[in-house]
XYZ file of C-alpha atoms in Angstrom:
717
model
C 138.312 88.924 105.876
C 138.911 87.703 109.440
C 136.864 85.159 111.349
C 136.873 84.414 115.061
C 136.134 80.781 115.917
C 136.358 78.267 118.730
C 139.592 76.933 117.289
C 141.885 77.816 114.434
C 140.912 76.694 110.965
C 140.922 77.526 107.283
C 137.887 79.384 105.948
C 137.134 79.849 102.270
C 135.107 82.889 101.161
C 134.039 82.407 97.570
C 133.518 85.594 95.520
C 129.980 86.227 94.423
C 129.516 85.533 90.700
C 129.101 88.644 88.581
C 126.523 87.119 86.301
C 124.057 84.631 87.627
C 123.205 81.838 85.257
C 119.436 81.547 85.024
C 118.010 78.251 83.892
C 115.483 78.530 81.107
C 112.022 77.338 82.135
C 110.315 75.066 79.679
C 106.917 73.514 79.352
C 108.339 70.303 80.844
C 108.539 72.013 84.256
C 104.784 72.592 84.221
C 104.173 68.864 83.886
C 106.511 67.693 86.642
C 104.170 68.445 89.515
C 101.247 66.322 88.374
C 101.299 62.779 87.157
C 99.595 63.860 83.949
C 101.294 66.653 82.047
C 98.325 67.186 79.772
C 98.354 70.599 78.078
C 101.557 71.512 79.936
C 103.035 73.186 76.883
C 99.855 75.156 76.212
C 99.710 76.280 79.837
C 103.332 77.354 79.672
C 102.781 79.344 76.480
C 99.639 80.950 77.908
C 101.509 81.918 81.067
C 104.380 83.332 79.051
C 102.084 85.343 76.752
C 100.122 86.705 79.720
C 103.261 87.772 81.548
C 104.709 89.427 78.429
C 101.499 91.429 78.058
C 101.566 92.453 81.734
C 105.256 93.314 81.546
C 104.778 95.588 78.543
C 101.797 97.202 80.248
C 103.770 97.898 83.446
C 106.665 99.340 81.467
C 104.271 101.647 79.641
C 102.684 102.693 82.947
C 106.077 103.489 84.466
C 107.091 105.424 81.371
C 103.908 107.500 81.510
C 104.276 108.169 85.240
C 107.923 109.251 84.899
C 107.414 111.277 81.720
C 106.792 114.603 83.482
C 109.794 114.108 85.771
C 112.114 113.158 82.909
C 110.900 116.075 80.763
C 111.697 118.500 83.587
C 115.164 116.992 83.987
C 115.822 117.231 80.237
C 114.811 120.909 80.273
C 117.086 121.511 83.255
C 120.056 119.909 81.489
C 119.414 121.835 78.280
C 119.613 125.178 80.040
C 122.271 124.132 82.562
C 125.219 125.472 80.528
C 123.426 127.890 78.233
C 124.562 130.914 80.266
C 128.163 129.731 80.479
C 128.372 129.389 76.694
C 127.454 133.043 76.239
C 130.423 135.390 76.564
C 129.796 137.932 79.317
C 131.953 139.938 81.689
C 129.464 140.563 84.468
C 130.764 139.685 87.912
C 127.518 137.886 88.901
C 127.619 135.731 85.799
C 131.244 134.866 86.376
C 130.462 133.869 89.970
C 127.463 131.821 88.861
C 129.508 130.147 86.152
C 131.672 128.614 88.867
C 128.676 126.731 90.255
C 127.993 123.166 89.167
C 124.408 122.617 87.943
C 122.940 120.011 90.292
C 119.582 118.230 90.227
C 118.382 116.914 93.603
C 116.134 114.022 92.585
C 113.969 112.874 95.517
C 112.795 109.341 94.739
C 111.491 108.144 98.107
C 112.385 105.279 100.418
C 111.615 102.541 97.870
C 115.319 102.088 97.172
C 114.838 98.862 95.221
C 112.946 100.779 92.513
C 115.637 103.436 92.080
C 117.830 101.312 89.815
C 115.095 100.986 87.194
C 114.360 104.714 87.400
C 117.998 105.642 86.858
C 118.317 103.227 83.936
C 115.294 104.780 82.270
C 116.628 108.264 83.015
C 120.031 107.491 81.495
C 118.346 106.179 78.328
C 116.255 109.354 78.030
C 119.307 111.579 78.532
C 121.350 109.611 75.998
C 118.599 109.965 73.421
C 118.000 113.682 74.004
C 120.966 115.396 75.651
C 124.350 113.708 75.833
C 126.062 110.351 75.400
C 128.354 111.019 78.374
C 126.567 109.626 81.421
C 128.086 107.919 84.466
C 126.139 106.190 87.246
C 128.039 105.944 90.524
C 127.222 103.922 93.627
C 128.653 104.439 97.097
C 129.865 100.843 97.416
C 132.138 101.342 94.364
C 133.505 104.712 95.523
C 135.036 104.448 99.017
C 137.631 107.080 98.051
C 138.145 109.863 95.544
C 140.587 107.703 93.586
C 138.015 104.922 93.204
C 135.382 107.481 92.204
C 137.606 108.926 89.452
C 138.463 105.443 88.180
C 134.807 104.476 88.010
C 133.858 107.793 86.414
C 136.516 107.658 83.710
C 135.868 104.001 83.053
C 132.165 104.576 82.390
C 132.668 107.758 80.358
C 135.392 106.324 78.121
C 133.291 103.280 77.339
C 129.998 105.103 76.828
C 130.966 106.854 73.549
C 130.690 104.445 70.655
C 130.671 105.907 67.144
C 128.596 103.755 64.856
C 130.114 105.168 61.674
C 133.743 104.358 62.406
C 135.427 101.512 64.257
C 138.607 103.552 64.604
C 136.891 105.965 66.975
C 135.613 103.065 69.032
C 139.116 101.708 69.390
C 140.311 105.202 70.202
C 137.825 105.726 72.990
C 138.035 102.377 74.706
C 141.536 102.849 76.076
C 142.897 100.758 78.879
C 142.601 102.600 82.177
C 145.937 101.252 83.343
C 147.715 103.515 80.828
C 145.794 106.624 81.912
C 146.215 108.466 85.149
C 142.763 108.863 86.645
C 142.665 112.596 87.289
C 140.513 115.543 86.297
C 143.197 116.716 83.828
C 143.115 113.365 82.008
C 139.332 113.518 81.924
C 139.391 117.047 80.453
C 141.928 116.052 77.788
C 139.826 113.054 76.839
C 136.664 115.176 76.658
C 138.286 117.824 74.444
C 139.683 115.242 72.031
C 136.394 113.393 71.763
C 134.289 116.523 71.213
C 136.727 117.817 68.580
C 136.602 114.560 66.644
C 132.843 114.480 66.932
C 132.517 118.091 65.718
C 134.811 117.447 62.738
C 132.868 114.393 61.721
C 129.536 116.196 62.000
C 130.730 119.114 59.881
C 131.898 116.674 57.203
C 128.691 114.658 57.144
C 126.283 117.591 57.391
C 128.054 120.186 55.266
C 125.298 120.116 52.665
C 122.476 120.060 55.208
C 121.049 122.553 57.636
C 122.699 122.203 61.026
C 120.185 123.884 63.288
C 120.839 121.464 66.146
C 124.606 121.252 65.742
C 125.136 123.903 68.371
C 123.497 121.657 70.937
C 126.074 118.913 70.378
C 129.203 121.021 70.091
C 129.928 120.549 73.802
C 127.409 118.161 75.346
C 127.459 118.104 79.141
C 128.901 115.261 81.201
C 126.206 113.936 83.531
C 127.297 112.227 86.751
C 124.503 110.459 88.640
C 125.032 109.609 92.314
C 122.445 106.858 92.716
C 122.511 106.756 96.542
C 123.820 110.067 97.790
C 123.129 109.314 101.467
C 125.555 106.379 101.352
C 128.522 108.377 100.009
C 131.105 109.534 102.528
C 131.317 113.275 103.128
C 135.006 113.523 102.204
C 134.537 111.853 98.818
C 131.678 114.193 97.873
C 133.508 117.277 99.105
C 136.720 116.503 97.242
C 134.918 115.700 94.001
C 132.755 118.826 94.096
C 135.679 121.146 94.921
C 137.859 119.666 92.160
C 135.038 119.748 89.617
C 134.122 123.377 90.355
C 137.666 124.444 89.533
C 137.402 122.893 86.049
C 133.766 123.672 85.267
C 134.735 125.943 82.326
C 136.733 123.157 80.678
C 134.403 120.268 81.548
C 130.641 121.045 81.419
C 129.634 118.872 84.345
C 126.099 118.280 85.641
C 125.414 116.364 88.862
C 122.264 114.413 89.695
C 121.841 113.368 93.330
C 119.546 110.418 93.948
C 117.950 111.082 97.339
C 115.785 108.640 99.262
C 115.022 110.689 102.382
C 114.991 114.496 102.212
C 116.799 117.234 100.230
C 118.174 118.513 103.544
C 120.653 115.625 103.442
C 122.728 117.699 100.985
C 123.319 120.382 103.604
C 123.865 117.740 106.286
C 126.611 116.004 104.321
C 128.226 119.073 102.793
C 129.415 122.226 104.577
C 128.325 125.621 103.303
C 131.646 126.245 101.579
C 131.057 123.168 99.406
C 127.276 123.359 98.937
C 127.676 126.967 97.760
C 129.548 125.577 94.746
C 126.340 123.826 93.631
C 123.410 125.380 91.778
C 120.731 123.030 93.114
C 117.276 122.512 91.642
C 114.807 120.152 93.315
C 112.867 117.435 91.456
C 110.251 115.212 93.094
C 109.193 111.858 91.713
C 105.709 110.399 91.973
C 104.798 108.805 95.301
C 105.231 105.039 95.373
C 101.700 104.679 96.778
C 100.248 106.535 93.798
C 102.419 104.369 91.545
C 101.018 101.219 93.168
C 97.441 102.481 92.871
C 97.956 103.032 89.148
C 99.456 99.553 88.725
C 96.533 97.910 90.552
C 93.990 99.928 88.583
C 95.550 99.051 85.212
C 96.403 95.390 85.881
C 93.842 94.089 88.380
C 90.780 96.286 87.886
C 90.400 95.502 84.218
C 88.501 92.882 82.241
C 91.158 92.752 79.521
C 93.464 90.462 81.527
C 91.893 87.081 82.368
C 94.078 86.350 85.414
C 92.843 87.651 88.783
C 94.118 87.695 92.359
C 92.069 86.494 95.304
C 91.462 88.687 98.342
C 94.011 87.020 100.642
C 96.716 86.911 97.971
C 96.222 90.575 97.100
C 96.282 91.463 100.793
C 99.617 89.639 101.231
C 101.188 91.600 98.364
C 99.810 94.923 99.622
C 100.965 94.246 103.191
C 104.478 93.438 102.003
C 104.466 96.694 100.056
C 103.129 98.839 102.911
C 105.009 97.302 105.843
C 108.296 96.132 104.282
C 109.801 97.981 101.329
C 107.332 100.268 99.449
C 108.744 98.680 96.299
C 106.515 98.632 93.234
C 108.991 96.364 91.456
C 108.737 93.780 94.234
C 104.949 93.992 94.010
C 105.148 93.273 90.273
C 107.544 90.365 90.917
C 105.109 88.986 93.472
C 102.349 89.321 90.892
C 104.518 87.426 88.421
C 105.066 84.691 91.017
C 101.289 84.383 91.431
C 100.868 83.941 87.673
C 103.545 81.255 87.448
C 102.269 79.420 90.521
C 98.676 79.489 89.242
C 99.513 78.081 85.811
C 101.913 75.571 87.380
C 99.604 74.212 90.083
C 96.195 74.483 88.398
C 95.744 72.110 85.414
C 92.555 73.931 84.403
C 94.441 77.219 84.028
C 94.618 76.339 80.335
C 91.186 78.023 80.193
C 92.561 81.231 81.769
C 92.908 83.003 78.438
C 91.246 85.610 76.260
C 87.541 85.139 75.698
C 88.026 84.655 71.950
C 90.272 81.622 72.626
C 88.104 79.895 75.212
C 85.711 78.209 72.760
C 88.523 76.394 70.968
C 90.176 75.321 74.205
C 86.927 74.187 75.817
C 86.117 72.001 72.807
C 89.563 70.387 73.016
C 89.196 69.380 76.688
C 89.802 65.714 77.392
C 87.689 63.474 79.605
C 90.155 63.774 82.518
C 90.031 67.558 82.326
C 86.237 67.444 82.309
C 86.431 65.337 85.462
C 88.721 67.956 87.015
C 86.107 70.605 86.295
C 83.404 68.436 87.889
C 85.529 68.258 91.040
C 85.726 72.049 91.451
C 83.792 73.186 94.557
C 82.121 76.071 92.723
C 80.978 73.764 89.906
C 79.641 71.224 92.400
C 77.529 73.966 93.991
C 76.302 74.905 90.526
C 75.326 71.294 89.768
C 73.456 70.958 93.066
C 71.366 74.024 92.204
C 70.149 72.488 88.900
C 67.251 70.136 88.220
C 67.901 66.406 88.335
C 67.918 65.874 84.542
C 70.488 68.618 84.022
C 72.564 67.292 86.917
C 72.827 63.890 85.249
C 73.800 65.503 81.922
C 76.462 67.657 83.559
C 78.021 64.698 85.381
C 77.921 62.203 82.511
C 77.894 63.951 79.109
C 81.164 65.685 78.244
C 79.773 67.486 75.190
C 76.923 69.033 77.188
C 79.415 69.936 79.914
C 81.612 71.795 77.410
C 78.655 73.874 76.223
C 77.834 74.810 79.819
C 81.501 75.623 80.557
C 81.620 77.977 77.564
C 78.494 79.747 78.800
C 79.807 79.969 82.367
C 83.141 81.433 81.249
C 81.308 84.072 79.211
C 79.182 84.891 82.263
C 82.351 85.191 84.352
C 83.797 87.659 81.848
C 80.589 89.722 81.898
C 80.665 89.624 85.712
C 84.160 91.150 85.709
C 83.127 93.938 83.329
C 80.117 94.857 85.452
C 81.989 94.424 88.744
C 84.736 96.876 87.819
C 82.313 99.600 86.683
C 80.123 99.381 89.780
C 83.206 99.192 92.013
C 84.507 102.457 90.558
C 81.075 104.027 91.006
C 80.909 102.959 94.659
C 84.437 104.261 95.195
C 83.336 107.678 93.926
C 80.760 107.816 96.746
C 82.886 106.329 99.565
C 86.284 107.943 98.881
C 85.136 111.374 100.073
C 83.207 110.320 103.194
C 84.490 111.315 106.656
C 86.921 108.774 108.205
C 86.658 106.629 105.034
C 84.657 103.629 106.398
C 85.381 101.545 103.264
C 88.875 102.929 102.686
C 90.305 105.857 100.810
C 91.975 103.809 98.038
C 90.052 101.697 95.558
C 92.257 98.706 96.404
C 90.841 98.684 99.948
C 87.299 98.684 98.615
C 88.215 95.945 96.128
C 89.594 93.727 98.927
C 86.456 94.318 101.008
C 84.232 93.286 98.087
C 86.303 90.174 97.384
C 86.309 89.080 101.022
C 82.545 88.826 101.557
C 79.244 90.492 100.718
C 80.198 94.080 101.303
C 76.597 95.213 101.888
C 76.451 92.996 105.011
C 79.319 94.781 106.769
C 79.030 97.542 109.349
C 81.396 99.750 107.357
C 79.044 99.665 104.394
C 76.044 100.594 106.568
C 77.899 103.542 108.053
C 78.929 104.602 104.539
C 75.282 104.609 103.428
C 74.302 106.692 106.447
C 77.000 109.232 105.663
C 76.050 109.242 101.969
C 72.456 110.109 102.941
C 73.817 113.344 104.456
C 75.750 114.589 101.415
C 75.051 118.076 100.186
C 73.574 118.762 96.783
C 76.719 119.939 94.988
C 78.766 116.908 96.067
C 75.959 114.531 95.172
C 75.520 116.036 91.704
C 79.294 115.865 91.083
C 79.376 112.194 92.122
C 76.437 111.349 89.876
C 78.166 113.010 86.927
C 81.318 110.963 87.581
C 79.251 107.767 87.775
C 77.599 108.600 84.437
C 81.040 109.002 82.860
C 82.162 105.648 84.343
C 79.147 103.751 83.013
C 79.266 105.427 79.612
C 82.926 104.451 79.150
C 82.326 100.963 80.544
C 82.587 97.910 78.318
C 79.565 96.363 80.055
C 76.444 96.160 77.927
C 73.930 96.183 80.786
C 74.359 99.783 81.902
C 72.282 101.591 79.263
C 69.278 101.748 81.577
C 71.542 102.650 84.509
C 72.885 105.684 82.648
C 69.347 106.810 81.872
C 68.357 106.498 85.547
C 71.358 108.524 86.706
C 70.711 111.214 84.118
C 67.099 111.361 85.297
C 68.339 111.972 88.847
C 70.523 114.822 87.574
C 67.536 116.344 85.757
C 65.449 116.202 88.936
C 68.203 117.952 90.885
C 68.243 120.739 88.315
C 64.444 121.142 88.630
C 64.810 121.298 92.401
C 67.210 124.214 92.089
C 64.689 126.173 90.015
C 61.838 125.352 92.420
C 63.919 126.339 95.450
C 64.748 129.692 93.867
C 61.010 130.511 93.469
C 60.275 129.217 96.971
C 62.941 131.404 98.549
C 61.480 134.444 96.796
C 57.961 133.652 98.099
C 59.258 133.063 101.633
C 61.075 136.390 101.656
C 57.873 138.230 100.603
C 55.722 136.471 103.227
C 58.286 137.065 105.970
C 58.216 140.807 105.243
C 54.430 140.817 105.599
C 54.614 138.913 108.904
C 57.074 141.413 110.279
C 54.651 144.247 109.582
C 52.019 142.621 111.837
C 51.982 143.181 115.576
C 52.578 140.036 117.650
C 51.367 139.660 121.244
C 52.542 137.103 123.827
C 49.652 134.686 123.218
C 50.253 134.448 119.469
C 54.003 134.108 120.020
C 53.530 131.121 122.375
C 51.124 129.541 119.925
C 53.587 129.943 117.078
C 56.422 128.404 119.099
C 54.272 125.383 120.054
C 53.361 124.859 116.413
C 57.036 124.972 115.444
C 57.830 122.448 118.172
C 55.145 120.040 116.963
C 56.274 120.439 113.353
C 59.832 119.555 114.285
C 58.665 116.368 115.997
C 56.752 115.258 112.945
C 59.092 116.784 110.391
C 58.491 115.745 106.824
C 61.345 115.116 104.409
C 61.992 117.766 101.823
C 61.997 116.958 98.126
C 65.792 117.127 98.069
C 66.112 114.695 100.986
C 63.693 112.267 99.366
C 65.601 112.464 96.093
C 68.897 111.959 97.917
C 67.503 108.827 99.579
C 66.424 107.526 96.173
C 69.914 108.058 94.728
C 71.625 106.251 97.612
C 69.114 103.385 97.478
C 69.674 103.031 93.736
C 73.461 102.832 94.206
C 72.851 100.276 96.962
C 70.795 98.154 94.548
C 73.637 98.230 92.005
C 76.099 97.122 94.680
C 73.918 94.201 95.784
C 73.409 93.104 92.180
C 76.929 93.387 90.735
C 79.444 93.338 93.618
C 78.955 89.706 94.541
C 82.242 88.174 95.818
C 84.185 86.308 93.168
C 84.243 83.027 95.107
C 80.453 82.879 94.731
C 80.789 82.663 90.947
C 81.032 79.335 89.170
C 84.477 78.336 87.795
C 86.227 81.177 89.605
C 89.064 78.748 90.447
C 90.160 78.807 86.797
C 91.050 82.507 86.727
C 91.573 83.371 90.423
C 94.730 82.544 92.381
C 93.806 82.103 96.053
C 96.700 80.135 97.568
C 98.002 82.823 99.899
C 100.004 80.367 102.035
C 102.230 79.428 99.081
C 102.839 83.065 98.237
C 103.548 83.915 101.869
C 106.028 81.053 102.095
C 107.921 82.356 99.064
C 107.914 86.069 99.897
C 107.848 86.275 103.707
C 111.197 84.736 104.536
C 111.632 83.016 107.921
C 115.365 82.150 107.936
C 115.505 80.922 111.518
C 112.703 78.395 110.993
C 114.251 77.239 107.710
C 117.666 76.887 109.362
C 116.263 74.890 112.272
C 114.366 72.633 109.868
C 117.470 72.032 107.761
C 119.656 71.149 110.770
C 117.050 69.198 112.719
C 115.543 67.360 109.743
C 117.992 67.388 106.798
C 115.713 65.073 104.812
C 113.383 68.045 104.232
C 115.964 69.589 101.867
C 118.345 66.775 100.893
C 115.570 64.245 100.080
C 117.889 61.382 101.001
C 115.931 58.296 102.072
C 118.716 57.307 104.475
C 118.013 60.481 106.466
C 114.315 59.773 106.775
C 113.432 58.787 110.319
C 112.064 59.966 113.606
C 112.620 63.606 114.385
C 113.919 62.875 117.915
C 116.650 60.393 116.948
C 119.994 61.247 115.378
C 120.285 59.589 111.983
C 123.430 57.572 111.315
C 123.786 59.260 107.920
C 123.237 62.857 108.954
C 125.851 65.552 108.141
C 128.264 66.466 110.922
C 126.710 69.855 111.550
C 123.263 68.249 111.999
C 124.662 65.799 114.570
C 126.413 68.593 116.468
C 123.273 70.762 116.312
C 121.012 68.037 117.733
C 123.481 67.335 120.514
C 123.690 71.012 121.417
C 119.892 71.178 121.756
C 120.178 68.801 124.734
C 122.592 71.091 126.604
C 122.064 74.057 128.876
C 123.431 77.583 128.749
C 127.097 76.465 128.794
C 128.309 73.503 126.748
C 131.426 71.539 127.699
C 133.461 71.009 124.529
C 135.008 67.758 125.815
C 131.638 66.210 126.591
C 130.290 67.491 123.300
C 133.219 65.896 121.418
C 132.732 62.579 123.222
C 129.038 62.508 122.372
C 129.813 63.371 118.740
C 132.496 60.682 118.610
C 130.088 58.117 120.047
C 127.505 58.822 117.374
C 130.045 58.802 114.545
C 131.832 55.663 115.779
C 128.493 53.890 116.007
C 127.797 54.995 112.456
C 131.105 54.032 110.936
C 131.733 50.912 113.048
C 135.518 51.325 113.120
C 137.813 48.879 114.915
C 140.293 49.632 117.723
C 143.407 49.226 115.518
C 142.759 52.459 113.694
C 141.317 54.342 116.670
C 144.160 56.893 116.849
C 143.757 57.892 113.214
C 139.995 57.959 113.486
C 140.155 60.186 116.583
C 142.127 62.804 114.682
C 139.696 62.736 111.780
C 136.667 62.878 114.076
C 138.296 65.701 116.030
C 138.811 67.702 112.829
C 135.229 67.046 111.720
C 133.945 68.150 115.117
C 135.975 71.383 114.980
C 134.626 72.179 111.553
C 131.003 71.512 112.592
C 131.313 73.608 115.768
C 132.909 76.463 113.801
C 130.026 76.365 111.316
C 127.537 76.546 114.187
C 129.355 79.591 115.530
C 129.276 81.274 112.128
C 125.517 80.625 111.984
C 125.105 82.324 115.377
C 124.058 79.392 117.561
C 127.038 79.482 119.958
C 129.863 81.800 121.010
C 133.068 81.408 123.073
C 132.581 81.856 126.812
C 134.859 83.996 129.003
C 133.761 82.162 132.151
C 135.335 78.842 131.193
C 137.863 78.365 128.417
C 136.740 74.836 127.550
C 133.060 75.840 127.311
C 130.940 77.655 124.760
C 127.756 79.598 125.423
C 124.500 78.705 123.731
C 122.692 81.626 122.065
C 119.373 80.196 120.844
C 116.514 78.534 122.693
C 113.396 76.739 121.619
C 112.668 74.695 118.530
C 112.595 77.694 116.180
């Protein structure tokens, strides 16, 4: 690796470690932030148990969402070489047998999630189809030789026979002794399949071997994780070579595609793409994946931890405007959990409802005082009578009883909130222009932010809902009945009866309208038989005009207004924002600034802070001082950086060196006897600091003057 610098020097580029050592977090870390580490271990265990539950739930969700895709891929692989195994002499079959079965797997632009998908896919294929699977990345395969080395290395190490250690030693052969070519790969495959077939016939000689035919020659699956990043020549060479040996090596290719299937024809010419028998597979949209994650993890009363409106909006914005990565969203959610249990001492009460009574009774006096300091609890105390206020502020036992009751009320609030939110989403998700959003997450954020019924979007939604036709309204009411029936809330028995009554009235209206239409048709026929003169016609038109001015609502319109007003009453009763509930700080994480600081990286600001104020990161008391002055203990690069901030577009290196030397000499206080030696050392330190600034992108060599450098950044950040 070459580096251009102001002057010559020695640069060390350390290799990135293959395995990163992760320090194990303990309960002691939860007690470091506060002076009192009371219940730190319990908070840590609660956080760990909550995250393990969420992690298992997300894994199950991802497995369910990918099940259809993986089943289709398994079926494709099972029939990929079924025709080639049958002996036939037809010319079309012989031509088709030269084609390599290829699955074009379109996964979307959320590239960071692809690795998990391919790992899950390889596990499914190993359990159902074949043990011979290789996952290739473009960065490891710059040439065909590197691709063959990587392919053979993964295939030779993937077959491990549990019954015999000799086979394991046989398979894991050093690659240095094997020439990485297609012939070597075919020889290895034939030897391995023969040994596997012999062993299976020996072990299952007395049993029925109905599935033995499937494993006589299992296919070799090669997965190109990022097909767009592979060079055209590497893909072409590999496909052409593989097609010539497809009868000896049953190969199946899987192309991981992030953009469009047309990239295959863009990268490969027709002579090469014609050697592939391509079948297209489409994964679930990342937006649908995110909606499922939010619905299962956030819109549920089973998990006690909740996200505030601003925090949830930060995570959603990062997803929508940065990477579309569901995995990064889950990691951000994990960060919120850790930060909440780390920074909030009362998060010990953020647990299952069955455990709250025991934990509330074990609260200490200091923890009771922390609860009394919560803003939501102070508002609750102010709303009580004076005698109860005194008891809440002085008696810990009475306070614990009230806390238990308030936590139960908060749990009931979440149960009711989720059911009514889903019901409101049924009505608003099909309205024109979606005033309250098309996704339930948008409606959830609107309800968390403020009283949703006071917004203009909600008013426009009600106006549009009052114009719904009968069939849509009946369908929505049926969906709401299903939501409330399946709800865990115990207050919706009467609500279900009311909604069913509305449905019954709609059915009666249909019968009444049928009779009315029949009567109108009979009367209209009689009117047509009468003769009408000009006077009676004008009179009839005037009567119609007056009736339109004072038009009365029909029975259907009145019933529709009643339905919308009833839904509005449910919204006003149950969709109160969470920050209006007492003790919401215990279960809700609302510190969006902390989350934004962790996830929204600002490297230029961080770099300026580190160079301008090194105490912020080094925490050395000797560096603590005024921001404008240059500390006598600052690192060389910080001194050089502060001096360069005082210069213009071009910086004279000689003047810069003299200023640096002045600062350092004042720091070190050297005498004149050793000035020559010190000048050389200072000169070397200056060169190193200036070179580091150039590598960071603050300066560059100038072609106008050889002894000057050009400044590239302006402003404090």
